[in-house]
Tab-separated table of C-alpha atoms in Angstrom:
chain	number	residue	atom	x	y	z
A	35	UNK	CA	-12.532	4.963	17.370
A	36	UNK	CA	-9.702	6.581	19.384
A	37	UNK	CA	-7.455	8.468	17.287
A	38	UNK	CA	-3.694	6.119	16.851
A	39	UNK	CA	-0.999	8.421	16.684
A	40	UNK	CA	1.915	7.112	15.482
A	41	UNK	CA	5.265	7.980	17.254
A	42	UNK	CA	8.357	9.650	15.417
A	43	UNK	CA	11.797	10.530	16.952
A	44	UNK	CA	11.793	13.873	18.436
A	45	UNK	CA	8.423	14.906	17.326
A	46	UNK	CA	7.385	18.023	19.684
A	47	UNK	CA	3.870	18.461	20.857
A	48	UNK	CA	3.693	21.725	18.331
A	49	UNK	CA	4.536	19.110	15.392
A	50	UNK	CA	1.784	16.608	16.738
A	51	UNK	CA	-0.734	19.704	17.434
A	52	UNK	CA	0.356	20.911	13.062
A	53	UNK	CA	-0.351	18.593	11.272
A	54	UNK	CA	-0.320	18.696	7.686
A	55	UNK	CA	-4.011	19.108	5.614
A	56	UNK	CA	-5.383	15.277	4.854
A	57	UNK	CA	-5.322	17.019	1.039
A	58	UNK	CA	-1.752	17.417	1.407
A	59	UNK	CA	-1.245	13.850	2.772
A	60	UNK	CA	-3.728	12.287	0.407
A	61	UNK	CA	-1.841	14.095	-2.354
A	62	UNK	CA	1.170	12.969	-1.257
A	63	UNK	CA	0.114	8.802	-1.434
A	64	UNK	CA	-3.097	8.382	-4.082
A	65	UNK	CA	-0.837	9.206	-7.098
A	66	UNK	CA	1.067	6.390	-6.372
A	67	UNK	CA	-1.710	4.211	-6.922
A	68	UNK	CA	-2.438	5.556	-10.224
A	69	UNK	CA	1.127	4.843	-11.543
A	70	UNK	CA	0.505	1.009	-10.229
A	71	UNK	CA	-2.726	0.937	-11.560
A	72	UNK	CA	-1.954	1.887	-15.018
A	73	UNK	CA	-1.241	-0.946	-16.594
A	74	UNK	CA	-4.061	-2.394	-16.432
A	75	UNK	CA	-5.732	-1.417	-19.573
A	76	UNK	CA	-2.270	-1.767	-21.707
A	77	UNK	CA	-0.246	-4.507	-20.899
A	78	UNK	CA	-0.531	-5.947	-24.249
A	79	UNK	CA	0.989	-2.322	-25.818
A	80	UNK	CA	3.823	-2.816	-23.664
A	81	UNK	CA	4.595	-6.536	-24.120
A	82	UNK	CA	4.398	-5.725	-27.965
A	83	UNK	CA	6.731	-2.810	-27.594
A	84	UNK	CA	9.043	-4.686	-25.332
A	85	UNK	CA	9.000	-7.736	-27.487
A	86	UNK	CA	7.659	-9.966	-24.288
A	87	UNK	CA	4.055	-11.633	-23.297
A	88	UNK	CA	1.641	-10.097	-21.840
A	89	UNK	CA	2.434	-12.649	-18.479
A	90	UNK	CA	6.140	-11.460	-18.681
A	91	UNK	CA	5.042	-7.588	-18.829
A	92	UNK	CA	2.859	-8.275	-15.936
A	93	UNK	CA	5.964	-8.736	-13.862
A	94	UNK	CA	5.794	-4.468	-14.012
A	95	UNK	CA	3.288	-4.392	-12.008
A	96	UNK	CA	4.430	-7.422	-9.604
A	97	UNK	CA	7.769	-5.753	-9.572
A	98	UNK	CA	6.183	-2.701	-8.400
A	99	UNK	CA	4.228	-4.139	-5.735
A	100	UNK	CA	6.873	-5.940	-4.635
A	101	UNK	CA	9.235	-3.334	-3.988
A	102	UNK	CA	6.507	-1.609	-2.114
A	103	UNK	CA	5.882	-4.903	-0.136
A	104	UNK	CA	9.176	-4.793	0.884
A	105	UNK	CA	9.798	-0.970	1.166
A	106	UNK	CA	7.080	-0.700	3.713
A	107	UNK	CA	8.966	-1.729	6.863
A	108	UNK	CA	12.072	-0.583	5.771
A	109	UNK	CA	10.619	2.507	5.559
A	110	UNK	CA	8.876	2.353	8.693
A	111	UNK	CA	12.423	1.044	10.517
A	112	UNK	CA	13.978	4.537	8.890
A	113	UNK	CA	11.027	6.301	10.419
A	114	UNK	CA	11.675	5.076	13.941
A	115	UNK	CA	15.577	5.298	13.694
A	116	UNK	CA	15.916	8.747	11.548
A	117	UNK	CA	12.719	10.423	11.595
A	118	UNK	CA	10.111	11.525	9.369
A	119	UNK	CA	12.206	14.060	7.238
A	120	UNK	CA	14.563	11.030	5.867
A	121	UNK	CA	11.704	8.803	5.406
A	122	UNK	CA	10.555	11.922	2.892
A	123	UNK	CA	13.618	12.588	1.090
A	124	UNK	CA	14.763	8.891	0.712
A	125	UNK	CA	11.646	8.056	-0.522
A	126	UNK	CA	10.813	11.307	-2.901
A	127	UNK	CA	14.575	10.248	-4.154
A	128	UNK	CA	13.958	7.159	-4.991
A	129	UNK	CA	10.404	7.773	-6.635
A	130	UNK	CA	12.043	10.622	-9.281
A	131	UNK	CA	15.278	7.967	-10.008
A	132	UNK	CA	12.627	5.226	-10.668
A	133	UNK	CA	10.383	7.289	-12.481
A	134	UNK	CA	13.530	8.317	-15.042
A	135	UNK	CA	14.235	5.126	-15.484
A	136	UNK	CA	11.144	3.838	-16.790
A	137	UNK	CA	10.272	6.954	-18.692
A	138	UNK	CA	13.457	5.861	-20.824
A	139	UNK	CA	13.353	1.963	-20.895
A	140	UNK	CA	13.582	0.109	-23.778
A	141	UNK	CA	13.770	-3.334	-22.461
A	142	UNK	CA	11.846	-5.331	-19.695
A	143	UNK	CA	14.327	-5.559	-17.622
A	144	UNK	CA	15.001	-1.528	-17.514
A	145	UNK	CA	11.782	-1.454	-16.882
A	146	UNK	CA	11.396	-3.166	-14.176
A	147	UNK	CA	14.182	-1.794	-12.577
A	148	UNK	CA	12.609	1.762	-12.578
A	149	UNK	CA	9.241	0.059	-11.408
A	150	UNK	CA	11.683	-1.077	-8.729
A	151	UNK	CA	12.431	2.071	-7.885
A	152	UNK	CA	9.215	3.746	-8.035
A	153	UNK	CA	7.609	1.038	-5.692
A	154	UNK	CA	10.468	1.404	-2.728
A	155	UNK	CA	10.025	5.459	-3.180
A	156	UNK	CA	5.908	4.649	-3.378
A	157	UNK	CA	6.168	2.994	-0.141
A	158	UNK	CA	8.432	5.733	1.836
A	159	UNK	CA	5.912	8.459	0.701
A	160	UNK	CA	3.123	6.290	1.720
A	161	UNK	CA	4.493	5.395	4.956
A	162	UNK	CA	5.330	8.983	5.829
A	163	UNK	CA	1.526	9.701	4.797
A	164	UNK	CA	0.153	7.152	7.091
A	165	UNK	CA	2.152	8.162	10.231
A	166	UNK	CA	1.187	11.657	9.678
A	167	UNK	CA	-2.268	10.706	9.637
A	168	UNK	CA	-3.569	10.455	13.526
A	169	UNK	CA	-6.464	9.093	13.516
A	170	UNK	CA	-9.329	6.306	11.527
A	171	UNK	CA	-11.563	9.891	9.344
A	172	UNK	CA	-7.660	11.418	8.500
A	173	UNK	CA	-6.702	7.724	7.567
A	174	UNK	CA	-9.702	7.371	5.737
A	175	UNK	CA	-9.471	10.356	3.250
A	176	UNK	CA	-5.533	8.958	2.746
A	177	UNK	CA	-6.920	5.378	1.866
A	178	UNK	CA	-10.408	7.195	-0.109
A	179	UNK	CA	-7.322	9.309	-2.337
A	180	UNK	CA	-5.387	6.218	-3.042
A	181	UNK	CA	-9.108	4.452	-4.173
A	182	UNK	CA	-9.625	7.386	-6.222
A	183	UNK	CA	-6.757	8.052	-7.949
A	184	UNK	CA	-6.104	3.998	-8.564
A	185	UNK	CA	-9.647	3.730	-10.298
A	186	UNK	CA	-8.737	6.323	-12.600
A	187	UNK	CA	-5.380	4.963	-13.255
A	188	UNK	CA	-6.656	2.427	-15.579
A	189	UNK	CA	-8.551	4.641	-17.912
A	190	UNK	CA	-6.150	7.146	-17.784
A	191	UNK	CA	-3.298	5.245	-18.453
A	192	UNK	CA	-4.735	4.078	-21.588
A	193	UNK	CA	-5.752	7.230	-22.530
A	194	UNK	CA	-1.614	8.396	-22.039
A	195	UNK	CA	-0.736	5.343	-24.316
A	196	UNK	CA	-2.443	6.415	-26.985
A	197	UNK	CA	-2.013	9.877	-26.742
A	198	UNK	CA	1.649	9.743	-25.832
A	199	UNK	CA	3.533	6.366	-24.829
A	200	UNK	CA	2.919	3.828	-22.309
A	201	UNK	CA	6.030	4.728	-20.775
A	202	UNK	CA	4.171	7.965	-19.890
A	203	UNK	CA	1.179	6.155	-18.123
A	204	UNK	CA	3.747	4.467	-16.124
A	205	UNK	CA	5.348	8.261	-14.837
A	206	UNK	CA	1.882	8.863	-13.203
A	207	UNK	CA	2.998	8.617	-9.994
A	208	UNK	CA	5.346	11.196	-9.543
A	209	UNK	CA	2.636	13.557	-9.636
A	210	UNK	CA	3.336	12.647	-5.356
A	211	UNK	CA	6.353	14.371	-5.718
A	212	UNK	CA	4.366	17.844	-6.177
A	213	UNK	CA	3.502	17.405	-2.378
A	214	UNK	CA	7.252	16.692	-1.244
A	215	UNK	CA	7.488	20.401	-0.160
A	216	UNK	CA	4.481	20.782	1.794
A	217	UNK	CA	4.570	17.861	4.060
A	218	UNK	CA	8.235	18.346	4.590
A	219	UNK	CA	7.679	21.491	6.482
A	220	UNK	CA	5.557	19.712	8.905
A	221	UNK	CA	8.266	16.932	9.808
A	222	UNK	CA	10.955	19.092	11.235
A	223	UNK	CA	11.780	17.703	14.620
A	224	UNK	CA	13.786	19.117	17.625
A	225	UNK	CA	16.524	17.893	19.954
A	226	UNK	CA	15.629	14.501	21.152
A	227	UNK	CA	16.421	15.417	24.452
A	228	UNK	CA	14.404	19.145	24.374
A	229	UNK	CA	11.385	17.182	22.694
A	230	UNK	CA	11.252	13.930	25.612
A	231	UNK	CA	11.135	16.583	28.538
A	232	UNK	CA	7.382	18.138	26.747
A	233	UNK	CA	4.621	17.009	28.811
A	234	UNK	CA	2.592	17.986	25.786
A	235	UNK	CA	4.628	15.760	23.122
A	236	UNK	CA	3.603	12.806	25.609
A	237	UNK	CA	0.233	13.509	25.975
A	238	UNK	CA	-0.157	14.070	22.669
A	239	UNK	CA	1.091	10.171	22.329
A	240	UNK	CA	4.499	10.771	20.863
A	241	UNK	CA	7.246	9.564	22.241
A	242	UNK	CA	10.356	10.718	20.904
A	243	UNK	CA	13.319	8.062	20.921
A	244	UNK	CA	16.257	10.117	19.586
A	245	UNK	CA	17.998	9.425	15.955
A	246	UNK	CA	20.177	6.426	17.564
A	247	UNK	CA	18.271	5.359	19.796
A	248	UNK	CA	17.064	2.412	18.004
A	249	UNK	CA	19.714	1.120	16.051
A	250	UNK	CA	18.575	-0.517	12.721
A	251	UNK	CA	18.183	-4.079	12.407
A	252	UNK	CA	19.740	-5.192	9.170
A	253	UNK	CA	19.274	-9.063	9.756
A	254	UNK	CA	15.713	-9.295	10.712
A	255	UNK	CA	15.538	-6.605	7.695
A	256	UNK	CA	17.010	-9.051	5.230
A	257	UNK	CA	15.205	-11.965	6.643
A	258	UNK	CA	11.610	-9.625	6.450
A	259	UNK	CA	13.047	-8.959	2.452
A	260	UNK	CA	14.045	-13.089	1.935
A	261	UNK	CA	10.485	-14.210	2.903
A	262	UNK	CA	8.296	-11.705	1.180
A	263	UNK	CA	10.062	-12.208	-2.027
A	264	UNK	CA	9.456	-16.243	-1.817
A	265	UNK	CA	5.988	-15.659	-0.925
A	266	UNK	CA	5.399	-13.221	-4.058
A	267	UNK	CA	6.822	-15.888	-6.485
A	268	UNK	CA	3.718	-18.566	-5.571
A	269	UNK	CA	1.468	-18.042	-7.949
A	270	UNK	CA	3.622	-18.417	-10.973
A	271	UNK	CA	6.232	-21.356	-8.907
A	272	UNK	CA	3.809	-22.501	-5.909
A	273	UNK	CA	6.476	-25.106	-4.824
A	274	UNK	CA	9.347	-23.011	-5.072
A	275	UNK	CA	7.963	-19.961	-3.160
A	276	UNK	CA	6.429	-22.350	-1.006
A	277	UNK	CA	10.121	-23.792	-0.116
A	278	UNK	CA	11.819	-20.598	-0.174
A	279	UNK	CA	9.656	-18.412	2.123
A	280	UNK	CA	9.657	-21.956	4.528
A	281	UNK	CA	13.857	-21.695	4.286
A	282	UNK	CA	13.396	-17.945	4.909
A	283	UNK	CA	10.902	-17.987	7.561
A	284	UNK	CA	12.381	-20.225	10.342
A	285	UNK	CA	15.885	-18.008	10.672
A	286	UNK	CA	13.006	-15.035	10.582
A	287	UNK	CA	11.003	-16.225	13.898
A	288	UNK	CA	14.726	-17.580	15.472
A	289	UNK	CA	16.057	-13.893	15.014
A	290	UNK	CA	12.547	-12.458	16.474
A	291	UNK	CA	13.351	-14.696	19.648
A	292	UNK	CA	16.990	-13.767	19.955
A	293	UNK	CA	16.260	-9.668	19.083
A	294	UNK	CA	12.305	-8.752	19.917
A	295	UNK	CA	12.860	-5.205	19.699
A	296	UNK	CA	14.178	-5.263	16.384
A	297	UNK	CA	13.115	-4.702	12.665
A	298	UNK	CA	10.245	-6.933	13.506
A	299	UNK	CA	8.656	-6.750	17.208
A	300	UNK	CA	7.754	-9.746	18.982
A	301	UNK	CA	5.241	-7.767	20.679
A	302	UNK	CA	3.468	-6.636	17.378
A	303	UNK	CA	3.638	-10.338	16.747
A	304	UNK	CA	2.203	-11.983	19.411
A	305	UNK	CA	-1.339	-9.201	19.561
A	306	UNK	CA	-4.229	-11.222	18.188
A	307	UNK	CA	-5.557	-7.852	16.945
A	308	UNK	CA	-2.787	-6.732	14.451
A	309	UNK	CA	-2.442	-10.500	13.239
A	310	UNK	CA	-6.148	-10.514	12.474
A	311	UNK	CA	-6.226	-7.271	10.768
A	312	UNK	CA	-3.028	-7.801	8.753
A	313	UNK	CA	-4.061	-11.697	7.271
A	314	UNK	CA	-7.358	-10.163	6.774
A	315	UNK	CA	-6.008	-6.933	4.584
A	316	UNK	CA	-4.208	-9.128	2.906
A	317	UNK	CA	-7.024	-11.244	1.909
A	318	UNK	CA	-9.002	-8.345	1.083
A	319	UNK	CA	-6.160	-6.589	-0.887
A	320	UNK	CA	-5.448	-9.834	-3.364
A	321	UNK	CA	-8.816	-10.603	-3.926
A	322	UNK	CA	-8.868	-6.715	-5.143
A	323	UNK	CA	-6.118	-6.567	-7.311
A	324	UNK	CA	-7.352	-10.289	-9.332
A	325	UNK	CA	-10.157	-8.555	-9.806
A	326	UNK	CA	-8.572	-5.317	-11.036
A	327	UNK	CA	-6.535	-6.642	-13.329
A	328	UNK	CA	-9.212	-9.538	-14.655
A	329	UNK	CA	-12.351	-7.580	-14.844
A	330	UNK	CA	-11.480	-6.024	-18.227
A	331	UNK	CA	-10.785	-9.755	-19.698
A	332	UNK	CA	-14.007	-10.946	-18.109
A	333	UNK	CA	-16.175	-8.191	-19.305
A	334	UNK	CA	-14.526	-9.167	-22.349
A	335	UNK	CA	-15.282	-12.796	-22.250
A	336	UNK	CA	-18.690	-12.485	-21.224
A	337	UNK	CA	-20.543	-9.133	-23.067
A	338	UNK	CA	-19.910	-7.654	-26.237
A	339	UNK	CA	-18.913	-4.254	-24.404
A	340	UNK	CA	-15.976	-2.694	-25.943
A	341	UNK	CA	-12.643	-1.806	-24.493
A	342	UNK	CA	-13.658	2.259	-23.990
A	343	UNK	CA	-16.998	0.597	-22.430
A	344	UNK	CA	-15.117	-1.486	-20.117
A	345	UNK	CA	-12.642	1.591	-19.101
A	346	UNK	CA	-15.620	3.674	-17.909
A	347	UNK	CA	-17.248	1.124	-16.506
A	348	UNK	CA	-14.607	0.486	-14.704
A	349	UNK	CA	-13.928	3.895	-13.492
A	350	UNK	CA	-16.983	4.446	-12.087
A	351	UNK	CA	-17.634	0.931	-10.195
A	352	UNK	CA	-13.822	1.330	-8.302
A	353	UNK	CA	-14.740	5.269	-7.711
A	354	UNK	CA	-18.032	4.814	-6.383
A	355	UNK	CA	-16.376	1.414	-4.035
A	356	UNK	CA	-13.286	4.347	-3.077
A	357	UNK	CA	-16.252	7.027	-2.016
A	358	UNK	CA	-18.366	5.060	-0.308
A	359	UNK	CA	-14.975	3.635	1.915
A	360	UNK	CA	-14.448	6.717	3.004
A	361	UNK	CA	-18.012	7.063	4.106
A	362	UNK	CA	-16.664	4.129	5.947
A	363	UNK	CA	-13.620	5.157	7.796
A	364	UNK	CA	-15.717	8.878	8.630
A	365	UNK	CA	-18.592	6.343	10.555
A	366	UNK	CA	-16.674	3.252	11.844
A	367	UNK	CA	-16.143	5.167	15.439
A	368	UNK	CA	-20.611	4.686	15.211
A	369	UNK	CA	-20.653	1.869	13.661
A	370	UNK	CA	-18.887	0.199	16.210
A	371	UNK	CA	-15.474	-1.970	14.957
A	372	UNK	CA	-17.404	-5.257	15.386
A	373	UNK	CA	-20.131	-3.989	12.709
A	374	UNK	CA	-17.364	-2.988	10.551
A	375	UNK	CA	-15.622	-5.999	10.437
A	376	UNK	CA	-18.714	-8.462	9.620
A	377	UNK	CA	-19.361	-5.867	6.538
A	378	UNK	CA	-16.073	-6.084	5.318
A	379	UNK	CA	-15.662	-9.563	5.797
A	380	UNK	CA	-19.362	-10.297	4.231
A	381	UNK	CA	-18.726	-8.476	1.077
A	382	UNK	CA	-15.296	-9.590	0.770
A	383	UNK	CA	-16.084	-12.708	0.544
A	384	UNK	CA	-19.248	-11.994	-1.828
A	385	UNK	CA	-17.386	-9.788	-4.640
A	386	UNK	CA	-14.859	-12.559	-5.870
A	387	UNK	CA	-17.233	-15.023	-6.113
A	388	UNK	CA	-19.732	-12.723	-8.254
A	389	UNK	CA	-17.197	-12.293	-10.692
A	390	UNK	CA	-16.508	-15.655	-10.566
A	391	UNK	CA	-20.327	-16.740	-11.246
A	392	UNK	CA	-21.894	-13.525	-12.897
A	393	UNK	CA	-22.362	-13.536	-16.592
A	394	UNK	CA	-23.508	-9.727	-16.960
A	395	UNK	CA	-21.373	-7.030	-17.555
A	396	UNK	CA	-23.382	-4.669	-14.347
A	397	UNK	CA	-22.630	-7.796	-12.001
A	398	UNK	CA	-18.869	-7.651	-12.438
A	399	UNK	CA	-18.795	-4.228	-12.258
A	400	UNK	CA	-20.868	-4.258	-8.899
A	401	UNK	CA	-18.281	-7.049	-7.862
A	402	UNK	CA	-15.347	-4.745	-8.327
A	403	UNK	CA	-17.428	-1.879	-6.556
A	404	UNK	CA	-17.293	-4.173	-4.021
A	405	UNK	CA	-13.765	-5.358	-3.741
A	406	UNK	CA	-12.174	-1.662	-4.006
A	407	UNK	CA	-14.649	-1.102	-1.277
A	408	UNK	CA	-13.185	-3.728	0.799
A	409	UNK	CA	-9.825	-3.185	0.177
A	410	UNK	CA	-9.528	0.302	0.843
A	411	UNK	CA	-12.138	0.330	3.761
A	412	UNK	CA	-10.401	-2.671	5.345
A	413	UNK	CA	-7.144	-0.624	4.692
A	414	UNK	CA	-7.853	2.714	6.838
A	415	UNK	CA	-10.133	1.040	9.723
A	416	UNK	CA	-8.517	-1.829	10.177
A	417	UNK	CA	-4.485	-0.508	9.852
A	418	UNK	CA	-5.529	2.359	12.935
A	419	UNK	CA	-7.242	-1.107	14.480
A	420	UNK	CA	-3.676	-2.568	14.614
A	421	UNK	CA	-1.620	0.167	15.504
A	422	UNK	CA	-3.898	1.200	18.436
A	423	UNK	CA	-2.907	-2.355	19.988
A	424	UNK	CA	0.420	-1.803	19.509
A	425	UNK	CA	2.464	0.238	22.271
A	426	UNK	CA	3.752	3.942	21.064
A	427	UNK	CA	7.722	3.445	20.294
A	428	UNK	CA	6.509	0.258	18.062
A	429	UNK	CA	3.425	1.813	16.282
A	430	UNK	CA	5.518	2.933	13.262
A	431	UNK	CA	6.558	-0.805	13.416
A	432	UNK	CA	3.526	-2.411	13.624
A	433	UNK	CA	1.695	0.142	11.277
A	434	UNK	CA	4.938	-0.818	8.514
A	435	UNK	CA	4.148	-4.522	8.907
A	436	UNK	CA	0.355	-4.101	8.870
A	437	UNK	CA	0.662	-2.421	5.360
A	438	UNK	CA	3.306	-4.950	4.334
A	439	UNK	CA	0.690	-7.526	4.320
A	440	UNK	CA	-1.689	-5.347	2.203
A	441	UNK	CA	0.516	-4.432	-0.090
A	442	UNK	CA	1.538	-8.168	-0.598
A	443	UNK	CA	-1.739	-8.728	-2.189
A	444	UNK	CA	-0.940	-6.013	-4.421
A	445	UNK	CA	1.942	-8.627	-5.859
A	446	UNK	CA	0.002	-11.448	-5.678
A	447	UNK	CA	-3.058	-10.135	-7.124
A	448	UNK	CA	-1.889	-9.255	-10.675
A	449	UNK	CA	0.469	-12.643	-11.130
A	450	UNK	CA	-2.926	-14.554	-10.176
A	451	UNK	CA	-5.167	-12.537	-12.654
A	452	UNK	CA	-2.413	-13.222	-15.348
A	453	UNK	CA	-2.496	-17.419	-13.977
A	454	UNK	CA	-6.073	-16.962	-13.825
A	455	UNK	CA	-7.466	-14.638	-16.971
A	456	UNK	CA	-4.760	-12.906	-19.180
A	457	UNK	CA	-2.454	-15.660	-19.915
């Protein structure tokens, strides 16, 4: 598979040709899937110490989500419009304000405004990541770190709460900002005008637009904002969501048809090949994040395994699913996409339905093997899938969007578990 390089305002060929270490990317993007992931295990520590339910302390992690949900394309709209160096900051910024605030709250709703925060910051970091990446093996070890370090956010969350605080397991994810410096250096960008006249820079695939060059949509922003939020309320008020993200959605596709080169591309729209890939990583990503968030409570349910049991098991099912996806991403160029995709799709649709069915403990674990497997496979091959279809000034657009609809099922995920399971 063809490398997709993403485009970023006056990006010179030398920036394209310098790119920073996958490490150093994956580093800057896997820790915030620990700090999302570490609730998990303790949910019921924090809804005692915040005097809620465990449902109403699961909004942390919906909250969270969320904001990344959201984040994503407004991120990836700052990335066209200001560069990658803003995108950085903004979002490295907003990641150490969120992370304050949580490490301090003493109420839910403090709490959630911090996870707020650390979701929108999540997202900018991530997004910068991801267009930094350049191609399906360097977007594979990205998607393989943020496996990783999300399996071990579970067990090491609960290991912080006991050791420290919960409100500690929840600060995980600024370990990101420890990267901040050494990506930065690789995101300086020259005159607009210097960096369009490089034959290199545009055979290299980047094609620099200039800081104003796109000015910033704010409607189709707001409108992009309105629906996602309706959608992530249907699983806890199906008919309201269901009404509000209808309301939402029909000014949305009006304002696509008066503005089609703004915050959200007709073109990116109408390509069978990113609407494919985006439903389907959304599919992929929900069904993940049930399972996260269930598994322990099934285990539970169904074996006499205790709670340290169920941590390890844990671990090692979503780490050995986050390995073998990078395997994955490294082969899909032999594998051929078409191979790919009935894999994915086959044991997509196989892991939530052994954890529905299975009574042994193994069996669920296999299941969430499985689904992390999925998710984060499905994640790498099929976001450079989308983006390759997608013409260079709107890749950062389309690439925003794609993960918009994965991250979704990183909302929706945890509210059905807690419909499903915990409640």
């Amino acid at each position: 598979m063809s490398a997709a390089v993403i485009s970023t305002p006056g990006t010179t060929a030398s920036a394209a040709l310098r790119r920073p270490s996958a490490l150093w990317l994956a580093f800057l993007a896997a820790p915030i899937a620990t700090g999302a992931n570490a609730p998990v295990l303790i949910l019921p520590d924090m809804a005692r110490s915040l005097g809620v339910s465990t449902t109403a302390a699961t909004w942390t992690v919906t909250v969270f989500a969320w904001a990344m949900t959201v984040g994503t394309p407004l991120f990836a709209a700052l990335v066209r419009g200001r560069g990658l160096r803003a995108a950085l900051l903004a979002g490295a910024v907003l990641a150490l304000v969120g992370t304050v605030l949580v490490a301090s709250a003493q109420s839910l709703p403090f709490a959630l405004l911090g996870r707020a925060a650390q979701g929108a910051g999540g997202a900018g970091l991530v997004a910068v990541a991801m267009n930094l990446a350049g191609s399906t093996r360097r977007m594979g070890a990205i998607t393989a770190g943020f496996g990783v370090l999300g399996a071990v956010g579970p067990l090491v969350g609960s290991t912080l709460a006991d050791a420290v605080d919960w409100r500690a397991s929840l600060a995980l994810s600024a370990l990101a900002l420890l990267a901040v410096p050494a990506v930065r250096r690789h995101t300086a960008t020259a005159a607009p005008d210097r960096a369009a006249r490089s034959p290199r820079a545009a055979r290299s695939g980047y094609a620099p637009q200039g800081p104003h060059a796109v000015p910033f949509d704010a409607v189709g922003a707001g409108l992009v904002v309105a629906v996602v939020s309706a959608l992530v309320l249907l699983p806890t008020a199906p008919l309201a969501g269901a009404l509000a993200a209808a309301v939402a959605a029909v000014p949305l596709v009006l304002h696509v048809r008066r503005r089609p080169d703004g915050f959200v591309p007709a073109a990116v729209l109408r390509s069978r090949a990113f609407l494919g890939s985006a439903l389907l990583a959304c599919a992929f990503s929900t069904s993940y994040f049930v399972l996260l968030f269930a598994l322990p409570e099934l285990v539970r349910q169904r074996t006499g395994w205790s709670t340290e049991v169920i941590g390890a098991g844990q671990l090692a099912a979503l780490l050995t699913g986050s390995a073998l996806s990078w395997l994955l991403a490294a082969t899909a160029a032999r594998l051929g996409h078409r191979r790919v995709l009935t894999l994915l799709v086959t044991l997509g649709a196989a892991a939530p339905v052994t954890a529905a069915l299975a009574p042994w403990g193994p069996a669920l674990l296999v299941a969430a093997a499985a689904a992390v497997f999925v998710a984060t496979g499905s994640n790498a091959v099929l976001s450079v899938h989308a983006a390759r279809h997608a013409s260079t000034d709107r890749r950062p657009a389309a690439l925003g969007l794609f993960v918009l609809f994965y991250q979704l099922g990183g909302a929706l995920g945890p509210a059905l578990a807690a419909l499903l399971v915990l409640a």
